[in-house]
Structures are given as structure tokens and as C-alpha cells.
Amino acid sequence: MRDTRESRLLLVLLIAIAFALITVDIRAGEESPVDGARQAAAAAFGPVEEGVATAVDPVANAIGAVRDSGERHNRIATLERENAALKAKLGSDDQTRSRIHELDEMLKRAGAGQYGIKGAEVIAIGAAQGFSWTVTIDAGSKDGIERDMTVLNGEGLVGRVSTVGPDTATVVLANDPDFTVGTRLEKTGELGFATGQGDRALSVQMLNGKAKVSPGDRLVTFGSRGNKPFVPGVPIGEVVKVDPSRGDLTRTVWVRPFVGFSRLDIVGVVVMPPREDPRDAVLPPKPEVKPTPTVTVTVTPSPSASVPAKPADE
């Protein structure tokens, strides 16, 4: 359409008519005279709008699917994190139960021997202090720890305190080659001296060369004067080998320590010695060995078959 004076007048006239119809429609409300025209337009253009919506819906659904996919990814990531946290918690619970068991066993040993102990945790292991077999614990002079105190756990003798700081202390383990402790054999009371052999069994020199010792016999600490560095009655280990006696004044036996030195965690430092020697009371009861039933087989002889007589020659 050309931009002429007539076209401009027509445009202004159409705009005026549109405003007039809008004004009449608003003022009339539900009884609007243009309501019929509106319905006719809806009937005419409704199918077109529905077709357009049908064409557009797959696109909208695809967009929604992509959005939902992101949400599902986030939910999966959240579930994976929760699963990892649960596994870590379960592992932590297992460790906690293990440490509670260690602490319970140590308290049983301390109670049986009437030892006053200060609990501590092993925080370092190694030869940093110049010893071959040592650990560092998180208790020191502030906790009443002193040099040459006995250290034990729920299994038996761990070692002795060698150096003490305000908050930590160094413990020389019983399997250190420079470690020596007086021993006493269970029941018989035969005395000896145990020396550490690293990751091998302890070497024990029995003072009586004719002492009767057998594999399976157990030893405890004999104790020291003033209970330092060792209090009496702490379990040491079990005899696994006895060297043959050659008539010497001493006799060597080999003892497997009760304590696993490579897996130390919770230990107790004896800060108060027992009032009297507990002797063998700290040793756990030996498991009862059930006798192997003996099977007796009785053989009953069967009557021999009769041999027919040889016929006589005619």
C-alpha cells in the first residue's frame, strides 16, 4: 500500500474503531456485543492453534527431557556420594569396634594384675629416635608418664618407656635387640632373661640348665626392683622351641611373643604398680584340649570251614 493521505486517514479510522470496540467490550462485560465474534474467531483459529501446539510439543518435551536428565544426573551423583559416605562410615564403625575390643582386653589385663594404667595411642613407628624397634605414643610427662615405665596392651608386654616429652613418649618394644626383661615360667616359676630378636621369636636364657620346659609353656615378667622398668606378672609369650640341654648352666628356649608389634594401636602405660605380685593371674586361661577318642576294633575269629576227608583207596 502506498503511503498516501487517504491511506493514513484509513489507518487512523481503523484504530479509532478498534479502541471503540475495546471500550464497549470492557464496559458491557459478559453481555458484550462482540462476544459472538470472539467465539467465531475461537472456532476458526482453534484448530490452527492446536496444530501448532502439536508441532511444538515434541520440542518442548525434548527440552524437558534434557532438563530432567540433568536432574537425574545430579540425583545419581548425590546417591553415589551418600553411598561412599556410608561405606566410609561402615569402615569407621569396624575400626571403632576393633579399638573398643582392644581397649576392653587391655582393661581386663590391667584389672587382673591390679595395674594402674594410663591409656595412650600409638601415633608413630620407626627408628627416628635411634632404636631399631620403637613407637611414639600420645602421652607424656603432662599425663604422669615417666621413663622406665612398663607398657602393655590387651595381649601382653609391649615394652618400656625410654624417653618422655611433655605430650609424647618413646617406647622401646620388647622385640628390640637391645631389650632384655626378666621372665618367670608359668606354674614352675623357673627364671630367665628374654632378649628381643626383631621379627623373630624372643630368645630366653633359662637360669636353670636342667629346667623342664616344653613348647606351649608360657612366660610372664618377673618384675624389677621398685617395679621399674617392669612390673611383675605381665604376659610375655609362649614357648615354641626348646634347645637340647648339653649340660650347660643355662638353657635356651625360643618364645613367640603374645603382642603383634607390627599392628600396635591402643596401649597402656603402668603408672601404678600392683600391691603384690599377680603371678599367673594375668595370663588368660588355656583352652581346654578335648581328648581324641580312641577307636578300638575287636576282631572275632570265625569258625574254620570243615575240610572233607580224603576218600580211602579201594
GROMACS .gro file of C-alpha atoms in nm:
model
  314
    1MET     CA    1   0.000   0.000   0.000
    2ARG     CA    2   0.129   0.343  -0.093
    3ASP     CA    3   0.184   0.598   0.178
    4THR     CA    4  -0.081   0.850   0.073
    5ARG     CA    5  -0.309   1.085   0.256
    6GLU     CA    6  -0.605   0.851   0.204
    7SER     CA    7  -0.419   0.550   0.349
    8ARG     CA    8  -0.320   0.743   0.658
    9LEU     CA    9  -0.683   0.852   0.715
   10LEU     CA   10  -0.796   0.490   0.676
   11LEU     CA   11  -0.538   0.372   0.934
   12VAL     CA   12  -0.648   0.635   1.183
   13LEU     CA   13  -1.012   0.538   1.126
   14LEU     CA   14  -0.942   0.166   1.186
   15ILE     CA   15  -0.750   0.242   1.506
   16ALA     CA   16  -1.038   0.458   1.631
   17ILE     CA   17  -1.288   0.179   1.557
   18ALA     CA   18  -1.067  -0.076   1.741
   19PHE     CA   19  -1.047   0.141   2.051
   20ALA     CA   20  -1.423   0.195   2.039
   21LEU     CA   21  -1.489  -0.181   2.025
   22ILE     CA   22  -1.248  -0.248   2.311
   23THR     CA   23  -1.420   0.018   2.523
   24VAL     CA   24  -1.767  -0.124   2.452
   25ASP     CA   25  -1.646  -0.483   2.524
   26ILE     CA   26  -1.495  -0.386   2.861
   27ARG     CA   27  -1.795  -0.187   2.977
   28ALA     CA   28  -2.051  -0.448   2.870
   29GLY     CA   29  -1.877  -0.739   3.048
   30GLU     CA   30  -2.037  -1.080   2.985
   31GLU     CA   31  -2.313  -0.918   2.771
   32SER     CA   32  -2.061  -0.772   2.528
   33PRO     CA   33  -2.197  -0.734   2.170
   34VAL     CA   34  -1.862  -0.863   2.034
   35ASP     CA   35  -1.881  -1.191   2.231
   36GLY     CA   36  -2.028  -1.374   1.933
   37ALA     CA   37  -1.747  -1.254   1.710
   38ARG     CA   38  -1.494  -1.372   1.968
   39GLN     CA   39  -1.645  -1.722   1.976
   40ALA     CA   40  -1.650  -1.736   1.597
   41ALA     CA   41  -1.282  -1.643   1.591
   42ALA     CA   42  -1.201  -1.911   1.850
   43ALA     CA   43  -1.383  -2.171   1.641
   44ALA     CA   44  -1.193  -2.065   1.331
   45PHE     CA   45  -0.847  -2.033   1.475
   46GLY     CA   46  -0.865  -2.311   1.745
   47PRO     CA   47  -0.766  -2.597   1.513
   48VAL     CA   48  -0.475  -2.392   1.384
   49GLU     CA   49  -0.351  -2.327   1.738
   50GLU     CA   50  -0.386  -2.696   1.826
   51GLY     CA   51  -0.183  -2.796   1.520
   52VAL     CA   52   0.089  -2.552   1.608
   53ALA     CA   53   0.094  -2.685   1.965
   54THR     CA   54   0.123  -3.043   1.838
   55ALA     CA   55   0.421  -2.944   1.626
   56VAL     CA   56   0.587  -2.757   1.909
   57ASP     CA   57   0.522  -3.013   2.190
   58PRO     CA   58   0.798  -3.261   2.086
   59VAL     CA   59   1.048  -2.979   2.104
   60ALA     CA   60   0.918  -2.880   2.448
   61ASN     CA   61   0.926  -3.242   2.558
   62ALA     CA   62   1.283  -3.275   2.437
   63ILE     CA   63   1.383  -2.967   2.631
   64GLY     CA   64   1.208  -3.107   2.939
   65ALA     CA   65   1.383  -3.440   2.890
   66VAL     CA   66   1.720  -3.270   2.877
   67ARG     CA   67   1.633  -3.077   3.192
   68ASP     CA   68   1.515  -3.395   3.367
   69SER     CA   69   1.830  -3.575   3.252
   70GLY     CA   70   2.041  -3.318   3.429
   71GLU     CA   71   1.832  -3.359   3.742
   72ARG     CA   72   1.868  -3.737   3.723
   73HIS     CA   73   2.245  -3.697   3.684
   74ASN     CA   74   2.251  -3.479   3.993
   75ARG     CA   75   2.046  -3.734   4.186
   76ILE     CA   76   2.280  -4.016   4.080
   77ALA     CA   77   2.583  -3.813   4.183
   78THR     CA   78   2.418  -3.742   4.519
   79LEU     CA   79   2.341  -4.112   4.571
   80GLU     CA   80   2.700  -4.204   4.483
   81ARG     CA   81   2.832  -3.956   4.738
   82GLU     CA   82   2.593  -4.088   5.001
   83ASN     CA   83   2.698  -4.446   4.919
   84ALA     CA   84   3.068  -4.357   4.953
   85ALA     CA   85   2.998  -4.181   5.283
   86LEU     CA   86   2.808  -4.486   5.407
   87LYS     CA   87   3.095  -4.718   5.314
   88ALA     CA   88   3.338  -4.488   5.493
   89LYS     CA   89   3.111  -4.485   5.796
   90LEU     CA   90   3.088  -4.863   5.798
   91GLY     CA   91   3.466  -4.887   5.776
   92SER     CA   92   3.497  -4.636   6.055
   93ASP     CA   93   3.250  -4.836   6.265
   94ASP     CA   94   3.453  -5.154   6.209
   95GLN     CA   95   3.767  -4.975   6.320
   96THR     CA   96   3.586  -4.832   6.621
   97ARG     CA   97   3.461  -5.176   6.723
   98SER     CA   98   3.813  -5.318   6.685
   99ARG     CA   99   3.960  -5.043   6.904
  100ILE     CA  100   3.689  -5.089   7.164
  101HIS     CA  101   3.774  -5.460   7.175
  102GLU     CA  102   4.145  -5.378   7.220
  103LEU     CA  103   4.067  -5.135   7.499
  104ASP     CA  104   3.839  -5.387   7.669
  105GLU     CA  105   4.106  -5.659   7.657
  106MET     CA  106   4.368  -5.419   7.794
  107LEU     CA  107   4.144  -5.318   8.082
  108LYS     CA  108   4.086  -5.687   8.161
  109ARG     CA  109   4.461  -5.748   8.177
  110ALA     CA  110   4.516  -5.440   8.391
  111GLY     CA  111   4.234  -5.541   8.623
  112ALA     CA  112   4.366  -5.896   8.661
  113GLY     CA  113   4.711  -5.766   8.755
  114GLN     CA  114   4.584  -5.470   8.959
  115TYR     CA  115   4.788  -5.233   8.744
  116GLY     CA  116   4.703  -4.864   8.735
  117ILE     CA  117   4.741  -4.767   8.370
  118LYS     CA  118   4.728  -4.458   8.152
  119GLY     CA  119   4.581  -4.530   7.810
  120ALA     CA  120   4.759  -4.398   7.502
  121GLU     CA  121   4.753  -4.430   7.125
  122VAL     CA  122   5.046  -4.520   6.902
  123ILE     CA  123   5.098  -4.221   6.672
  124ALA     CA  124   5.432  -4.308   6.508
  125ILE     CA  125   5.653  -4.607   6.449
  126GLY     CA  126   6.013  -4.627   6.337
  127ALA     CA  127   6.375  -4.576   6.423
  128ALA     CA  128   6.376  -4.197   6.432
  129GLN     CA  129   6.499  -4.193   6.793
  130GLY     CA  130   6.795  -4.420   6.721
  131PHE     CA  131   6.635  -4.751   6.826
  132SER     CA  132   6.560  -5.041   6.597
  133TRP     CA  133   6.211  -5.113   6.726
  134THR     CA  134   6.029  -4.816   6.881
  135VAL     CA  135   5.693  -4.643   6.875
  136THR     CA  136   5.576  -4.300   6.984
  137ILE     CA  137   5.263  -4.263   7.197
  138ASP     CA  138   5.046  -3.957   7.252
  139ALA     CA  139   5.101  -3.936   7.630
  140GLY     CA  140   5.388  -3.766   7.810
  141SER     CA  141   5.501  -3.606   8.132
  142LYS     CA  142   5.181  -3.398   8.147
  143ASP     CA  143   4.993  -3.728   8.178
  144GLY     CA  144   5.216  -3.867   8.453
  145ILE     CA  145   5.436  -4.074   8.220
  146GLU     CA  146   5.794  -4.130   8.337
  147ARG     CA  147   6.099  -4.302   8.200
  148ASP     CA  148   6.129  -4.682   8.256
  149MET     CA  149   5.758  -4.748   8.298
  150THR     CA  150   5.609  -5.077   8.173
  151VAL     CA  151   5.392  -5.062   7.861
  152LEU     CA  152   5.133  -5.329   7.784
  153ASN     CA  153   4.817  -5.389   7.583
  154GLY     CA  154   4.539  -5.645   7.579
  155GLU     CA  155   4.778  -5.918   7.457
  156GLY     CA  156   5.073  -5.869   7.692
  157LEU     CA  157   5.406  -5.692   7.725
  158VAL     CA  158   5.466  -5.418   7.466
  159GLY     CA  159   5.788  -5.267   7.602
  160ARG     CA  160   5.915  -4.989   7.828
  161VAL     CA  161   5.920  -4.611   7.814
  162SER     CA  162   6.264  -4.485   7.711
  163THR     CA  163   6.225  -4.108   7.665
  164VAL     CA  164   5.950  -3.870   7.772
  165GLY     CA  165   5.837  -3.534   7.638
  166PRO     CA  166   5.558  -3.308   7.762
  167ASP     CA  167   5.294  -3.460   7.532
  168THR     CA  168   5.456  -3.773   7.383
  169ALA     CA  169   5.684  -4.058   7.484
  170THR     CA  170   5.903  -4.313   7.309
  171VAL     CA  171   5.854  -4.681   7.384
  172VAL     CA  172   6.123  -4.944   7.317
  173LEU     CA  173   5.945  -5.259   7.205
  174ALA     CA  174   6.010  -5.598   7.361
  175ASN     CA  175   6.142  -5.738   7.031
  176ASP     CA  176   6.420  -5.478   7.006
  177PRO     CA  177   6.764  -5.647   7.004
  178ASP     CA  178   6.875  -5.423   7.295
  179PHE     CA  179   6.567  -5.512   7.501
  180THR     CA  180   6.604  -5.754   7.795
  181VAL     CA  181   6.343  -5.849   8.052
  182GLY     CA  182   6.341  -6.096   8.341
  183THR     CA  183   6.098  -6.385   8.290
  184ARG     CA  184   5.924  -6.641   8.503
  185LEU     CA  185   5.785  -6.968   8.370
  186GLU     CA  186   5.419  -7.035   8.437
  187LYS     CA  187   5.349  -7.277   8.726
  188THR     CA  188   5.708  -7.392   8.784
  189GLY     CA  189   5.841  -7.039   8.843
  190GLU     CA  190   6.173  -7.108   8.661
  191LEU     CA  191   6.353  -6.779   8.595
  192GLY     CA  192   6.527  -6.650   8.285
  193PHE     CA  193   6.605  -6.347   8.070
  194ALA     CA  194   6.434  -6.273   7.739
  195THR     CA  195   6.608  -6.077   7.464
  196GLY     CA  196   6.442  -5.928   7.155
  197GLN     CA  197   6.526  -6.072   6.814
  198GLY     CA  198   6.348  -5.831   6.580
  199ASP     CA  199   6.078  -6.007   6.382
  200ARG     CA  200   6.183  -6.350   6.515
  201ALA     CA  201   6.092  -6.528   6.838
  202LEU     CA  202   6.238  -6.398   7.164
  203SER     CA  203   6.548  -6.574   7.292
  204VAL     CA  204   6.518  -6.675   7.658
  205GLN     CA  205   6.811  -6.795   7.865
  206MET     CA  206   6.679  -7.013   8.146
  207LEU     CA  207   6.896  -6.981   8.459
  208ASN     CA  208   6.849  -7.350   8.536
  209GLY     CA  209   7.008  -7.557   8.261
  210LYS     CA  210   6.804  -7.858   8.370
  211ALA     CA  211   6.471  -7.674   8.381
  212LYS     CA  212   6.184  -7.873   8.236
  213VAL     CA  213   6.040  -7.661   7.956
  214SER     CA  214   5.809  -7.772   7.678
  215PRO     CA  215   5.655  -7.600   7.374
  216GLY     CA  216   5.331  -7.434   7.478
  217ASP     CA  217   5.461  -7.324   7.819
  218ARG     CA  218   5.401  -6.954   7.887
  219LEU     CA  219   5.615  -6.685   8.047
  220VAL     CA  220   5.539  -6.363   8.236
  221THR     CA  221   5.759  -6.079   8.357
  222PHE     CA  222   5.950  -6.145   8.676
  223GLY     CA  223   5.946  -5.779   8.778
  224SER     CA  224   6.215  -5.527   8.873
  225ARG     CA  225   6.324  -5.364   9.196
  226GLY     CA  226   6.092  -5.071   9.258
  227ASN     CA  227   5.874  -5.202   8.969
  228LYS     CA  228   6.089  -5.016   8.715
  229PRO     CA  229   6.126  -5.078   8.432
  230PHE     CA  230   5.900  -5.383   8.467
  231VAL     CA  231   5.611  -5.473   8.693
  232PRO     CA  232   5.560  -5.846   8.763
  233GLY     CA  233   5.308  -6.078   8.602
  234VAL     CA  234   5.271  -5.923   8.253
  235PRO     CA  235   5.230  -6.197   7.987
  236ILE     CA  236   5.530  -6.221   7.752
  237GLY     CA  237   5.477  -6.515   7.520
  238GLU     CA  238   5.463  -6.887   7.457
  239VAL     CA  239   5.750  -7.131   7.415
  240VAL     CA  240   5.776  -7.259   7.057
  241LYS     CA  241   6.117  -7.429   7.064
  242VAL     CA  242   6.350  -7.570   7.327
  243ASP     CA  243   6.717  -7.619   7.253
  244PRO     CA  244   6.854  -7.954   7.372
  245SER     CA  245   7.030  -7.948   7.707
  246ARG     CA  246   7.406  -8.005   7.680
  247GLY     CA  247   7.481  -7.989   8.049
  248ASP     CA  248   7.539  -7.610   8.041
  249LEU     CA  249   7.449  -7.390   8.334
  250THR     CA  250   7.178  -7.220   8.125
  251ARG     CA  251   6.931  -7.339   7.866
  252THR     CA  252   6.794  -7.151   7.563
  253VAL     CA  253   6.427  -7.155   7.470
  254TRP     CA  254   6.251  -6.959   7.197
  255VAL     CA  255   5.934  -6.773   7.279
  256ARG     CA  256   5.673  -6.631   7.041
  257PRO     CA  257   5.552  -6.302   7.194
  258PHE     CA  258   5.181  -6.257   7.251
  259VAL     CA  259   5.191  -5.899   7.118
  260GLY     CA  260   5.181  -5.827   6.744
  261PHE     CA  261   5.436  -5.545   6.730
  262SER     CA  262   5.355  -5.453   6.370
  263ARG     CA  263   4.989  -5.373   6.448
  264LEU     CA  264   5.003  -5.175   6.771
  265ASP     CA  265   4.729  -4.920   6.828
  266ILE     CA  266   4.598  -4.883   7.185
  267VAL     CA  267   4.847  -4.933   7.469
  268GLY     CA  268   4.857  -4.871   7.843
  269VAL     CA  269   5.144  -4.733   8.049
  270VAL     CA  270   5.159  -4.874   8.402
  271VAL     CA  271   5.169  -4.564   8.621
  272MET     CA  272   5.079  -4.753   8.941
  273PRO     CA  273   5.231  -5.097   9.017
  274PRO     CA  274   5.032  -5.378   9.181
  275ARG     CA  275   5.036  -5.413   9.560
  276GLU     CA  276   5.152  -5.773   9.526
  277ASP     CA  277   5.285  -6.000   9.254
  278PRO     CA  278   4.987  -6.125   9.048
  279ARG     CA  279   5.192  -6.433   8.950
  280ASP     CA  280   5.000  -6.609   8.668
  281ALA     CA  281   4.668  -6.431   8.721
  282VAL     CA  282   4.709  -6.204   8.415
  283LEU     CA  283   4.756  -6.496   8.178
  284PRO     CA  284   4.431  -6.594   8.006
  285PRO     CA  285   4.301  -6.944   8.080
  286LYS     CA  286   4.439  -7.206   7.848
  287PRO     CA  287   4.183  -7.355   7.610
  288GLU     CA  288   4.075  -7.700   7.711
  289VAL     CA  289   4.212  -7.968   7.484
  290LYS     CA  290   3.949  -8.227   7.413
  291PRO     CA  291   4.093  -8.579   7.413
  292THR     CA  292   4.086  -8.758   7.083
  293PRO     CA  293   3.852  -9.054   7.108
  294THR     CA  294   4.026  -9.388   7.072
  295VAL     CA  295   3.861  -9.635   6.840
  296THR     CA  296   3.901  -9.995   6.950
  297VAL     CA  297   3.845 -10.264   6.691
  298THR     CA  298   3.773 -10.611   6.821
  299VAL     CA  299   3.830 -10.899   6.580
  300THR     CA  300   3.622 -11.209   6.644
  301PRO     CA  301   3.767 -11.522   6.483
  302SER     CA  302   3.519 -11.707   6.266
  303PRO     CA  303   3.497 -12.088   6.284
  304SER     CA  304   3.708 -12.251   6.014
  305ALA     CA  305   3.526 -12.442   5.746
  306SER     CA  306   3.547 -12.822   5.776
  307VAL     CA  307   3.766 -12.988   5.518
  308PRO     CA  308   3.608 -13.303   5.370
  309ALA     CA  309   3.804 -13.618   5.438
  310LYS     CA  310   4.002 -13.767   5.154
  311PRO     CA  311   3.827 -14.082   5.029
  312ALA     CA  312   4.017 -14.405   5.103
  313ASP     CA  313   4.158 -14.608   4.819
  314GLU     CA  314   3.953 -14.907   4.744
   0.00000   0.00000   0.00000
